[in-house]
Amino acid sequence: MKLVSSLAIAAAIAMTASPAAADHHSTGEMADQTTDDGVPGPEQDPYIWLEEARSDEALAWVRAENERTTELLASDPRFDKLKNDALEIYDSEDRIPFVSFSKFGLTNFWQDKQNPKGLLRRTSRESYQTDNPEWETVLDVDALAAAEGREWVYKGSTCLPPEGRMCMIALSDGGKDAAELREFNMETGEFVDGGFYLPESQGSVEWLDADTMLVTRNFDETLMTESEYPFTTRLWKRGQSIDDAEEIFRGSPKDVWSGASLLRDSTGKVHARTAFRGVSFHETEYYVDMDGEWLKLDIPLKAAPYGIVDGHLLYSTDVDWKVGGQTFPADSLIAVDLEEWKADPNGAAKTLVWAPADRQTKRGGAITANHLYVGMLDNVVGKVIRFDFADGAWTSKEVELPGNATVGIAASSEETDEIMFSVTDFLTPTTLYYSDGGVPEVIKTSPEYFNAEGFEVEQHEAVSADGTKIPYFIVKPEGMELDGSTPILMSGYGGFQIPRLPSYLGSTGKLWLENGGAYVLGNMRGGGEFGPGWHQTAIRENKQRTWDDFIAIGDDLVERGFTSPEHLGIQGGSQGGLLVGTAFTQRPDLFGAAIVAIPLFDMLRYHEIGRGASWIGEYGDPRIPEQRAWIEGYSPYQKLVDGVDFPAPFFWASTADDRTHPAHARKGAARMKELGQPYYYYEDMTGGHSGGVDNEQRARLQALQYVYLLQRLKDDEAAE
């Protein structure tokens, strides 16, 4: 079975208000009154109208801002070269075509200049190992979009194991998370005439057999949670209207999300029907169907089923788990005999498979026909461990891969022991290794996209406000002068237990390092670099610790002489956009540039915007006075006030982003305009949470950002 995860990116500028904004323009500081529940309403926030993603008024404002920013940045003589350099990398024919295993060959999704929306294609393993594989097109998304007049973005597929012949293809119109699902035959490469079809929605499906599937969708507005996710699952049979399908599980509209699923092994055999209720983003209740009754599993809210291997069901836990007189530490793997569990899910004896040492944590995994592979981080250095159950005991062995690198599991087969691993670092292009149970061998190597000669990587530690040491990496020229003159781009994330790790810099190396810059990656609390404790110590009432850690890294860079505030820029997206927003509003004196990408920004209304309510477990609920007090302390939107010189932030977002929603970035830019301060705003009119939907759009976004950074941090007139 697939692993189950716990439910768990210039000088002064003239200010010209657009006609759409003029009717809503206000002067002075934001009103500090709030509605009865403490959440700002239209009387307190003059820019709530920008929360309507596609209203005529909001889109007119967006077009005016895009025109203004394009005039300021795309007219720079460096723009065309930067864009072309980025596009050459994205369209490169010799980049690694990452694949997934199937009975019909190795499958890859590919985008390039000729196929901007992409091809779903496949080849044989033997052909894949050659320098020029022979690819067979399975689905041409460009042709489909042209034929149907839609901005189709391929969002993946869900196939019936073990054959994987019948699949549900997910297609998003414009790149948003919500997708349309259509039945597709992978063997013939055709959509099934009269087959299963579901209109655009959030949610998921899972095949039970060739004629039956479990459907967890937003069937109507009454069956959506506050976070706009589904909380019911239906058993849908071929030829039946989805409206007539039997409901088999119902969570609560107060959940983040809920639904039913299937517990399968690597052969595709179904061992049980399971279900979950995401009672918060980081807390989940699990259930198992026992003769038609849902039995709640007696496991911690921050533990989850992990997969079936060697006749055992594995659990993973993010907190210490006490069972009888034994305590399984946070981040460990725990096994129960599968047959014993099926007979008595809560009484089956539990055995420790693995527990982390200091500064170790799990990072993804895969189950092949005979083995369990788990990625690990050991002081932010990657490795992969293979686990097996033999002679009544669990054994582990480290896979022979290069050290001092970021190592991941790129693909695996559930039917065989075939598996692929990726290995990379900041300056070394990604290498793909292949194994069929033995020692991995190099199968593909990515080309070099920038000249890494003369650069070096160092790891340092900054001391945060509470005395905690926070590691960070710096990629810089060898022998760099410590006179504070080097332009540095600093990035990070620091949320949701997601680690940010060294990986080949690619376009950043070409567009930034080769143009005289250095790069810094921070590993702040709130992320997952050192396990669940590293995350849980910086959420909710302690979220300020993440922002303190990031600011401490900036201070440390200046104190060491690596750079100075006028040459220090920061960049982050999504939660990373919130990170950048808090940093430049709390310490505007420390930064010369700030790229606030697809961000969270108005944290007093974030639960009302997009899917924000799903993240209350990370940040808190601004409707509750005690929790609103945590959030008011850092919400960047409310920190944009008169009398402070901010470092001309560059906000960018996507109209089709139905996750963090473009309103956050829009409102930040509108507030900067109201204050008469320099800023930039750009909104991609298509593309979802990750930005552009094709390489041309991605290259344009990259070029705009790096022109901005060069103007702000490197040009002599900007530094003065």
PDB file of N, CA and C in Angstrom, residues 166-244:
ATOM      1  N   MET A 166      -7.199   1.162 -14.898  1.00  0.00           N
ATOM      2  CA  MET A 166      -8.268   2.145 -14.818  1.00  0.00           C
ATOM      3  C   MET A 166      -7.893   3.234 -13.809  1.00  0.00           C
ATOM      4  N   CYS A 167      -7.996   4.471 -14.239  1.00  0.00           N
ATOM      5  CA  CYS A 167      -7.563   5.608 -13.416  1.00  0.00           C
ATOM      6  C   CYS A 167      -8.603   6.712 -13.468  1.00  0.00           C
ATOM      7  N   MET A 168      -8.557   7.548 -12.456  1.00  0.00           N
ATOM      8  CA  MET A 168      -9.303   8.809 -12.488  1.00  0.00           C
ATOM      9  C   MET A 168      -8.276   9.922 -12.665  1.00  0.00           C
ATOM     10  N   ILE A 169      -8.349  10.617 -13.787  1.00  0.00           N
ATOM     11  CA  ILE A 169      -7.441  11.719 -14.100  1.00  0.00           C
ATOM     12  C   ILE A 169      -8.013  13.012 -13.522  1.00  0.00           C
ATOM     13  N   ALA A 170      -7.167  13.778 -12.825  1.00  0.00           N
ATOM     14  CA  ALA A 170      -7.579  15.054 -12.245  1.00  0.00           C
ATOM     15  C   ALA A 170      -7.139  16.192 -13.150  1.00  0.00           C
ATOM     16  N   LEU A 171      -8.081  17.043 -13.533  1.00  0.00           N
ATOM     17  CA  LEU A 171      -7.806  18.192 -14.396  1.00  0.00           C
ATOM     18  C   LEU A 171      -8.333  19.451 -13.719  1.00  0.00           C
ATOM     19  N   SER A 172      -7.456  20.438 -13.580  1.00  0.00           N
ATOM     20  CA  SER A 172      -7.822  21.709 -12.968  1.00  0.00           C
ATOM     21  C   SER A 172      -7.905  22.785 -14.035  1.00  0.00           C
ATOM     22  N   ASP A 173      -8.969  23.559 -14.003  1.00  0.00           N
ATOM     23  CA  ASP A 173      -9.126  24.655 -14.949  1.00  0.00           C
ATOM     24  C   ASP A 173      -8.402  25.884 -14.408  1.00  0.00           C
ATOM     25  N   GLY A 174      -7.170  26.117 -14.894  1.00  0.00           N
ATOM     26  CA  GLY A 174      -6.404  27.288 -14.487  1.00  0.00           C
ATOM     27  C   GLY A 174      -5.423  27.044 -13.371  1.00  0.00           C
ATOM     28  N   GLY A 175      -5.398  25.844 -12.792  1.00  0.00           N
ATOM     29  CA  GLY A 175      -4.377  25.518 -11.805  1.00  0.00           C
ATOM     30  C   GLY A 175      -4.832  25.492 -10.368  1.00  0.00           C
ATOM     31  N   LYS A 176      -6.111  25.780 -10.090  1.00  0.00           N
ATOM     32  CA  LYS A 176      -6.573  25.751  -8.703  1.00  0.00           C
ATOM     33  C   LYS A 176      -6.566  24.330  -8.157  1.00  0.00           C
ATOM     34  N   ASP A 177      -6.701  24.211  -6.843  1.00  0.00           N
ATOM     35  CA  ASP A 177      -6.692  22.895  -6.213  1.00  0.00           C
ATOM     36  C   ASP A 177      -7.910  22.068  -6.614  1.00  0.00           C
ATOM     37  N   ALA A 178      -9.071  22.700  -6.688  1.00  0.00           N
ATOM     38  CA  ALA A 178     -10.283  21.986  -7.078  1.00  0.00           C
ATOM     39  C   ALA A 178     -10.118  21.441  -8.493  1.00  0.00           C
ATOM     40  N   ALA A 179     -10.529  20.193  -8.694  1.00  0.00           N
ATOM     41  CA  ALA A 179     -10.289  19.546  -9.979  1.00  0.00           C
ATOM     42  C   ALA A 179     -11.486  18.723 -10.418  1.00  0.00           C
ATOM     43  N   GLU A 180     -11.587  18.541 -11.731  1.00  0.00           N
ATOM     44  CA  GLU A 180     -12.563  17.661 -12.355  1.00  0.00           C
ATOM     45  C   GLU A 180     -11.914  16.283 -12.493  1.00  0.00           C
ATOM     46  N   LEU A 181     -12.683  15.213 -12.284  1.00  0.00           N
ATOM     47  CA  LEU A 181     -12.143  13.854 -12.369  1.00  0.00           C
ATOM     48  C   LEU A 181     -12.833  13.086 -13.487  1.00  0.00           C
ATOM     49  N   ARG A 182     -12.013  12.416 -14.331  1.00  0.00           N
ATOM     50  CA  ARG A 182     -12.547  11.640 -15.450  1.00  0.00           C
ATOM     51  C   ARG A 182     -11.871  10.269 -15.489  1.00  0.00           C
ATOM     52  N   GLU A 183     -12.654   9.255 -15.805  1.00  0.00           N
ATOM     53  CA  GLU A 183     -12.088   7.910 -15.899  1.00  0.00           C
ATOM     54  C   GLU A 183     -11.260   7.775 -17.175  1.00  0.00           C
ATOM     55  N   PHE A 184     -10.108   7.135 -17.024  1.00  0.00           N
ATOM     56  CA  PHE A 184      -9.137   7.044 -18.116  1.00  0.00           C
ATOM     57  C   PHE A 184      -8.565   5.637 -18.137  1.00  0.00           C
ATOM     58  N   ASN A 185      -8.393   5.085 -19.332  1.00  0.00           N
ATOM     59  CA  ASN A 185      -7.796   3.758 -19.504  1.00  0.00           C
ATOM     60  C   ASN A 185      -6.325   3.917 -19.860  1.00  0.00           C
ATOM     61  N   MET A 186      -5.434   3.574 -18.911  1.00  0.00           N
ATOM     62  CA  MET A 186      -4.003   3.746 -19.143  1.00  0.00           C
ATOM     63  C   MET A 186      -3.475   2.814 -20.222  1.00  0.00           C
ATOM     64  N   GLU A 187      -4.141   1.705 -20.440  1.00  0.00           N
ATOM     65  CA  GLU A 187      -3.680   0.757 -21.455  1.00  0.00           C
ATOM     66  C   GLU A 187      -3.939   1.282 -22.853  1.00  0.00           C
ATOM     67  N   THR A 188      -5.130   1.852 -23.077  1.00  0.00           N
ATOM     68  CA  THR A 188      -5.477   2.363 -24.401  1.00  0.00           C
ATOM     69  C   THR A 188      -5.122   3.834 -24.575  1.00  0.00           C
ATOM     70  N   GLY A 189      -4.894   4.553 -23.457  1.00  0.00           N
ATOM     71  CA  GLY A 189      -4.604   5.973 -23.537  1.00  0.00           C
ATOM     72  C   GLY A 189      -5.816   6.803 -23.909  1.00  0.00           C
ATOM     73  N   GLU A 190      -6.998   6.379 -23.467  1.00  0.00           N
ATOM     74  CA  GLU A 190      -8.224   7.087 -23.817  1.00  0.00           C
ATOM     75  C   GLU A 190      -9.113   7.260 -22.590  1.00  0.00           C
ATOM     76  N   PHE A 191      -9.876   8.373 -22.601  1.00  0.00           N
ATOM     77  CA  PHE A 191     -10.917   8.523 -21.602  1.00  0.00           C
ATOM     78  C   PHE A 191     -12.010   7.494 -21.879  1.00  0.00           C
ATOM     79  N   VAL A 192     -12.622   6.994 -20.822  1.00  0.00           N
ATOM     80  CA  VAL A 192     -13.638   5.950 -20.954  1.00  0.00           C
ATOM     81  C   VAL A 192     -14.976   6.588 -21.313  1.00  0.00           C
ATOM     82  N   ASP A 193     -15.502   6.199 -22.467  1.00  0.00           N
ATOM     83  CA  ASP A 193     -16.782   6.734 -22.916  1.00  0.00           C
ATOM     84  C   ASP A 193     -17.880   6.304 -21.947  1.00  0.00           C
ATOM     85  N   GLY A 194     -18.563   7.287 -21.346  1.00  0.00           N
ATOM     86  CA  GLY A 194     -19.611   6.978 -20.395  1.00  0.00           C
ATOM     87  C   GLY A 194     -19.097   6.489 -19.058  1.00  0.00           C
ATOM     88  N   GLY A 195     -17.809   6.687 -18.794  1.00  0.00           N
ATOM     89  CA  GLY A 195     -17.197   6.201 -17.566  1.00  0.00           C
ATOM     90  C   GLY A 195     -17.467   7.103 -16.379  1.00  0.00           C
ATOM     91  N   PHE A 196     -16.813   6.787 -15.277  1.00  0.00           N
ATOM     92  CA  PHE A 196     -16.947   7.596 -14.072  1.00  0.00           C
ATOM     93  C   PHE A 196     -16.528   9.042 -14.368  1.00  0.00           C
ATOM     94  N   TYR A 197     -17.294   9.993 -13.845  1.00  0.00           N
ATOM     95  CA  TYR A 197     -16.982  11.413 -14.036  1.00  0.00           C
ATOM     96  C   TYR A 197     -17.475  12.187 -12.817  1.00  0.00           C
ATOM     97  N   LEU A 198     -16.645  13.118 -12.334  1.00  0.00           N
ATOM     98  CA  LEU A 198     -17.027  13.984 -11.231  1.00  0.00           C
ATOM     99  C   LEU A 198     -16.691  15.424 -11.599  1.00  0.00           C
ATOM    100  N   PRO A 199     -17.610  16.353 -11.402  1.00  0.00           N
ATOM    101  CA  PRO A 199     -17.340  17.760 -11.727  1.00  0.00           C
ATOM    102  C   PRO A 199     -16.349  18.367 -10.748  1.00  0.00           C
ATOM    103  N   GLU A 200     -15.941  19.590 -11.039  1.00  0.00           N
ATOM    104  CA  GLU A 200     -14.913  20.267 -10.252  1.00  0.00           C
ATOM    105  C   GLU A 200     -15.289  20.342  -8.775  1.00  0.00           C
ATOM    106  N   SER A 201     -14.334  19.960  -7.929  1.00  0.00           N
ATOM    107  CA  SER A 201     -14.550  19.998  -6.487  1.00  0.00           C
ATOM    108  C   SER A 201     -13.233  19.747  -5.783  1.00  0.00           C
ATOM    109  N   GLN A 202     -13.205  20.068  -4.501  1.00  0.00           N
ATOM    110  CA  GLN A 202     -12.169  19.570  -3.614  1.00  0.00           C
ATOM    111  C   GLN A 202     -12.522  18.126  -3.267  1.00  0.00           C
ATOM    112  N   GLY A 203     -11.525  17.341  -2.874  1.00  0.00           N
ATOM    113  CA  GLY A 203     -11.806  15.993  -2.417  1.00  0.00           C
ATOM    114  C   GLY A 203     -10.966  14.955  -3.121  1.00  0.00           C
ATOM    115  N   SER A 204     -11.354  13.686  -2.947  1.00  0.00           N
ATOM    116  CA  SER A 204     -10.548  12.585  -3.460  1.00  0.00           C
ATOM    117  C   SER A 204     -11.438  11.399  -3.786  1.00  0.00           C
ATOM    118  N   VAL A 205     -10.856  10.431  -4.499  1.00  0.00           N
ATOM    119  CA  VAL A 205     -11.527   9.161  -4.782  1.00  0.00           C
ATOM    120  C   VAL A 205     -10.539   8.032  -4.541  1.00  0.00           C
ATOM    121  N   GLU A 206     -11.058   6.846  -4.301  1.00  0.00           N
ATOM    122  CA  GLU A 206     -10.221   5.660  -4.168  1.00  0.00           C
ATOM    123  C   GLU A 206     -10.990   4.467  -4.712  1.00  0.00           C
ATOM    124  N   TRP A 207     -10.317   3.698  -5.579  1.00  0.00           N
ATOM    125  CA  TRP A 207     -10.955   2.543  -6.198  1.00  0.00           C
ATOM    126  C   TRP A 207     -11.087   1.403  -5.187  1.00  0.00           C
ATOM    127  N   LEU A 208     -12.293   0.799  -5.136  1.00  0.00           N
ATOM    128  CA  LEU A 208     -12.486  -0.441  -4.394  1.00  0.00           C
ATOM    129  C   LEU A 208     -12.309  -1.630  -5.334  1.00  0.00           C
ATOM    130  N   ASP A 209     -12.960  -1.559  -6.491  1.00  0.00           N
ATOM    131  CA  ASP A 209     -12.769  -2.539  -7.561  1.00  0.00           C
ATOM    132  C   ASP A 209     -13.062  -1.827  -8.869  1.00  0.00           C
ATOM    133  N   ALA A 210     -13.095  -2.565  -9.975  1.00  0.00           N
ATOM    134  CA  ALA A 210     -13.218  -1.940 -11.288  1.00  0.00           C
ATOM    135  C   ALA A 210     -14.536  -1.193 -11.470  1.00  0.00           C
ATOM    136  N   ASP A 211     -15.533  -1.518 -10.647  1.00  0.00           N
ATOM    137  CA  ASP A 211     -16.840  -0.894 -10.820  1.00  0.00           C
ATOM    138  C   ASP A 211     -17.317  -0.126  -9.593  1.00  0.00           C
ATOM    139  N   THR A 212     -16.420   0.052  -8.626  1.00  0.00           N
ATOM    140  CA  THR A 212     -16.827   0.697  -7.379  1.00  0.00           C
ATOM    141  C   THR A 212     -15.699   1.569  -6.847  1.00  0.00           C
ATOM    142  N   MET A 213     -16.042   2.724  -6.327  1.00  0.00           N
ATOM    143  CA  MET A 213     -15.029   3.557  -5.694  1.00  0.00           C
ATOM    144  C   MET A 213     -15.606   4.312  -4.509  1.00  0.00           C
ATOM    145  N   LEU A 214     -14.705   4.702  -3.615  1.00  0.00           N
ATOM    146  CA  LEU A 214     -15.050   5.565  -2.492  1.00  0.00           C
ATOM    147  C   LEU A 214     -14.828   7.006  -2.929  1.00  0.00           C
ATOM    148  N   VAL A 215     -15.834   7.831  -2.757  1.00  0.00           N
ATOM    149  CA  VAL A 215     -15.769   9.221  -3.210  1.00  0.00           C
ATOM    150  C   VAL A 215     -15.942  10.145  -2.017  1.00  0.00           C
ATOM    151  N   THR A 216     -14.927  10.956  -1.767  1.00  0.00           N
ATOM    152  CA  THR A 216     -14.963  11.956  -0.700  1.00  0.00           C
ATOM    153  C   THR A 216     -14.857  13.320  -1.374  1.00  0.00           C
ATOM    154  N   ARG A 217     -16.000  13.988  -1.527  1.00  0.00           N
ATOM    155  CA  ARG A 217     -16.035  15.232  -2.296  1.00  0.00           C
ATOM    156  C   ARG A 217     -16.944  16.252  -1.609  1.00  0.00           C
ATOM    157  N   ASN A 218     -16.850  17.496  -2.090  1.00  0.00           N
ATOM    158  CA  ASN A 218     -17.801  18.528  -1.679  1.00  0.00           C
ATOM    159  C   ASN A 218     -19.067  18.353  -2.522  1.00  0.00           C
ATOM    160  N   PHE A 219     -19.948  17.439  -2.093  1.00  0.00           N
ATOM    161  CA  PHE A 219     -21.125  17.116  -2.898  1.00  0.00           C
ATOM    162  C   PHE A 219     -22.058  18.319  -3.028  1.00  0.00           C
ATOM    163  N   ASP A 220     -22.155  19.117  -1.994  1.00  0.00           N
ATOM    164  CA  ASP A 220     -22.868  20.392  -2.066  1.00  0.00           C
ATOM    165  C   ASP A 220     -22.369  21.253  -0.909  1.00  0.00           C
ATOM    166  N   GLU A 221     -22.844  22.489  -0.851  1.00  0.00           N
ATOM    167  CA  GLU A 221     -22.325  23.431   0.145  1.00  0.00           C
ATOM    168  C   GLU A 221     -22.631  23.005   1.573  1.00  0.00           C
ATOM    169  N   THR A 222     -23.676  22.211   1.758  1.00  0.00           N
ATOM    170  CA  THR A 222     -24.000  21.759   3.114  1.00  0.00           C
ATOM    171  C   THR A 222     -23.075  20.639   3.574  1.00  0.00           C
ATOM    172  N   LEU A 223     -22.306  20.061   2.657  1.00  0.00           N
ATOM    173  CA  LEU A 223     -21.416  18.945   2.989  1.00  0.00           C
ATOM    174  C   LEU A 223     -19.954  19.355   2.875  1.00  0.00           C
ATOM    175  N   MET A 224     -19.693  20.639   3.189  1.00  0.00           N
ATOM    176  CA  MET A 224     -18.350  21.178   3.224  1.00  0.00           C
ATOM    177  C   MET A 224     -18.040  21.657   4.633  1.00  0.00           C
ATOM    178  N   THR A 225     -16.805  21.463   5.054  1.00  0.00           N
ATOM    179  CA  THR A 225     -16.397  21.984   6.350  1.00  0.00           C
ATOM    180  C   THR A 225     -16.173  23.488   6.258  1.00  0.00           C
ATOM    181  N   GLU A 226     -15.918  24.105   7.402  1.00  0.00           N
ATOM    182  CA  GLU A 226     -15.600  25.526   7.418  1.00  0.00           C
ATOM    183  C   GLU A 226     -14.364  25.814   6.569  1.00  0.00           C
ATOM    184  N   SER A 227     -13.490  24.825   6.454  1.00  0.00           N
ATOM    185  CA  SER A 227     -12.284  24.968   5.639  1.00  0.00           C
ATOM    186  C   SER A 227     -12.538  24.691   4.169  1.00  0.00           C
ATOM    187  N   GLU A 228     -13.803  24.410   3.813  1.00  0.00           N
ATOM    188  CA  GLU A 228     -14.241  24.161   2.437  1.00  0.00           C
ATOM    189  C   GLU A 228     -13.722  22.835   1.898  1.00  0.00           C
ATOM    190  N   TYR A 229     -13.519  21.873   2.788  1.00  0.00           N
ATOM    191  CA  TYR A 229     -13.163  20.515   2.402  1.00  0.00           C
ATOM    192  C   TYR A 229     -14.332  19.582   2.713  1.00  0.00           C
ATOM    193  N   PRO A 230     -14.357  18.379   2.123  1.00  0.00           N
ATOM    194  CA  PRO A 230     -15.464  17.452   2.377  1.00  0.00           C
ATOM    195  C   PRO A 230     -15.377  16.781   3.741  1.00  0.00           C
ATOM    196  N   PHE A 231     -16.531  16.296   4.206  1.00  0.00           N
ATOM    197  CA  PHE A 231     -16.532  15.525   5.444  1.00  0.00           C
ATOM    198  C   PHE A 231     -17.407  14.273   5.340  1.00  0.00           C
ATOM    199  N   THR A 232     -17.834  13.912   4.116  1.00  0.00           N
ATOM    200  CA  THR A 232     -18.587  12.678   3.912  1.00  0.00           C
ATOM    201  C   THR A 232     -17.979  11.872   2.776  1.00  0.00           C
ATOM    202  N   THR A 233     -18.183  10.548   2.838  1.00  0.00           N
ATOM    203  CA  THR A 233     -17.715   9.636   1.790  1.00  0.00           C
ATOM    204  C   THR A 233     -18.868   8.759   1.334  1.00  0.00           C
ATOM    205  N   ARG A 234     -18.957   8.548   0.022  1.00  0.00           N
ATOM    206  CA  ARG A 234     -19.996   7.707  -0.554  1.00  0.00           C
ATOM    207  C   ARG A 234     -19.377   6.528  -1.299  1.00  0.00           C
ATOM    208  N   LEU A 235     -20.132   5.429  -1.351  1.00  0.00           N
ATOM    209  CA  LEU A 235     -19.736   4.246  -2.114  1.00  0.00           C
ATOM    210  C   LEU A 235     -20.451   4.319  -3.454  1.00  0.00           C
ATOM    211  N   TRP A 236     -19.674   4.559  -4.506  1.00  0.00           N
ATOM    212  CA  TRP A 236     -20.241   4.866  -5.825  1.00  0.00           C
ATOM    213  C   TRP A 236     -20.045   3.678  -6.756  1.00  0.00           C
ATOM    214  N   LYS A 237     -21.127   3.199  -7.352  1.00  0.00           N
ATOM    215  CA  LYS A 237     -21.079   2.057  -8.255  1.00  0.00           C
ATOM    216  C   LYS A 237     -21.251   2.521  -9.691  1.00  0.00           C
ATOM    217  N   ARG A 238     -20.611   1.796 -10.609  1.00  0.00           N
ATOM    218  CA  ARG A 238     -20.669   2.158 -12.021  1.00  0.00           C
ATOM    219  C   ARG A 238     -22.123   2.205 -12.506  1.00  0.00           C
ATOM    220  N   GLY A 239     -22.445   3.235 -13.262  1.00  0.00           N
ATOM    221  CA  GLY A 239     -23.784   3.396 -13.792  1.00  0.00           C
ATOM    222  C   GLY A 239     -24.734   4.098 -12.856  1.00  0.00           C
ATOM    223  N   GLN A 240     -24.283   4.377 -11.638  1.00  0.00           N
ATOM    224  CA  GLN A 240     -25.123   5.011 -10.634  1.00  0.00           C
ATOM    225  C   GLN A 240     -24.851   6.512 -10.598  1.00  0.00           C
ATOM    226  N   SER A 241     -25.876   7.298 -10.397  1.00  0.00           N
ATOM    227  CA  SER A 241     -25.668   8.725 -10.170  1.00  0.00           C
ATOM    228  C   SER A 241     -24.968   8.913  -8.834  1.00  0.00           C
ATOM    229  N   ILE A 242     -24.024   9.838  -8.786  1.00  0.00           N
ATOM    230  CA  ILE A 242     -23.328  10.092  -7.519  1.00  0.00           C
ATOM    231  C   ILE A 242     -24.320  10.562  -6.456  1.00  0.00           C
ATOM    232  N   ASP A 243     -25.427  11.161  -6.876  1.00  0.00           N
ATOM    233  CA  ASP A 243     -26.439  11.607  -5.919  1.00  0.00           C
ATOM    234  C   ASP A 243     -27.127  10.432  -5.233  1.00  0.00           C
ATOM    235  N   ASP A 244     -27.123   9.267  -5.893  1.00  0.00           N
ATOM    236  CA  ASP A 244     -27.778   8.091  -5.336  1.00  0.00           C
ATOM    237  C   ASP A 244     -26.806   7.168  -4.614  1.00  0.00           C
TER     238      ASP A 244
END
